[in-house]
Amino acid sequence: MRLCSYYLNNSIDSPTEGVITAWVPVGARSCIGDDPPEPQVTKKTSVVQSSNALRDSLTSFSNRPFAAWTPGEELEIFEFGQFSVEVNNRTTTGQLLGQTAQIRFTASSIAWQFSDSSTASGRSVAKSFQNVGSFLARAKVSYRVDYQMLGGNWVLDAATVTLWSNQLEIEVTEPPRRTLLIL
């Protein structure tokens, strides 16, 4: 567990008047002061002049996806856990390439990576583990980025931004041993 602070709107990058401070499982959520993940930007149109400038601009507007799993804490071997990710689709106003713009992020694909070398796709997936031990999981979310400059037409599919969720820790254990007493 670690002490984590985040804003009342459940974000770490959109300040509100209040801040929530709570103990959370390590890797369960992003906290104020965490390093932001590096986005991967793919240039799609000639309107976008520089993928570096676009990456820098979009990093400040995008919300990191938030992953969680149930039942949380421990999972017995061969038991299914439910893994889900909140993708944070949003539209925001900001400066893009030196001009005021509306920027819209829409999740277009979600891929899960587990440290046992398995993968899955989708917002919510069920997964079991075949071995006892400690495992990691995280989701990679690709967002389609559209923007609108100064009330003009929307530029659709201007870029794709890929962000990683927080990392989840899963402890897989043996089922409890039961003694059978035969009389």
CSV table of N, CA and C in Angstrom, one decimal, residues 9 18 37 50 55 57 62 83 125 161 167:
chain,number,residue,atom,x,y,z
A,9,ASN,N,-11.9,15.4,-8.8
A,9,ASN,CA,-12.5,14.9,-10.1
A,9,ASN,C,-11.8,13.6,-10.5
A,18,GLY,N,-10.2,20.7,-4.1
A,18,GLY,CA,-10.0,19.7,-3.0
A,18,GLY,C,-9.1,18.6,-3.5
A,37,PRO,N,3.2,8.8,-18.1
A,37,PRO,CA,3.7,7.8,-19.1
A,37,PRO,C,4.1,8.5,-20.4
A,50,SER,N,4.5,18.9,-36.7
A,50,SER,CA,5.6,18.3,-36.0
A,50,SER,C,5.0,17.3,-35.0
A,55,ARG,N,3.1,15.7,-29.7
A,55,ARG,CA,3.3,14.8,-28.5
A,55,ARG,C,3.3,15.7,-27.3
A,57,SER,N,2.2,18.7,-26.8
A,57,SER,CA,0.9,19.3,-26.5
A,57,SER,C,-0.1,18.3,-26.0
A,62,SER,N,-4.1,14.8,-22.3
A,62,SER,CA,-4.7,13.4,-22.2
A,62,SER,C,-4.7,12.9,-20.7
A,83,PHE,N,-10.2,-8.0,-15.0
A,83,PHE,CA,-9.3,-6.9,-15.2
A,83,PHE,C,-10.1,-5.9,-16.0
A,125,VAL,N,-11.5,-7.8,-19.2
A,125,VAL,CA,-11.1,-9.2,-19.5
A,125,VAL,C,-11.0,-10.0,-18.3
A,161,VAL,N,-2.6,8.6,-30.0
A,161,VAL,CA,-1.8,8.7,-28.9
A,161,VAL,C,-2.0,7.4,-28.1
A,167,GLN,N,0.3,0.1,-13.4
A,167,GLN,CA,0.7,-1.3,-13.4
A,167,GLN,C,0.0,-2.0,-12.2
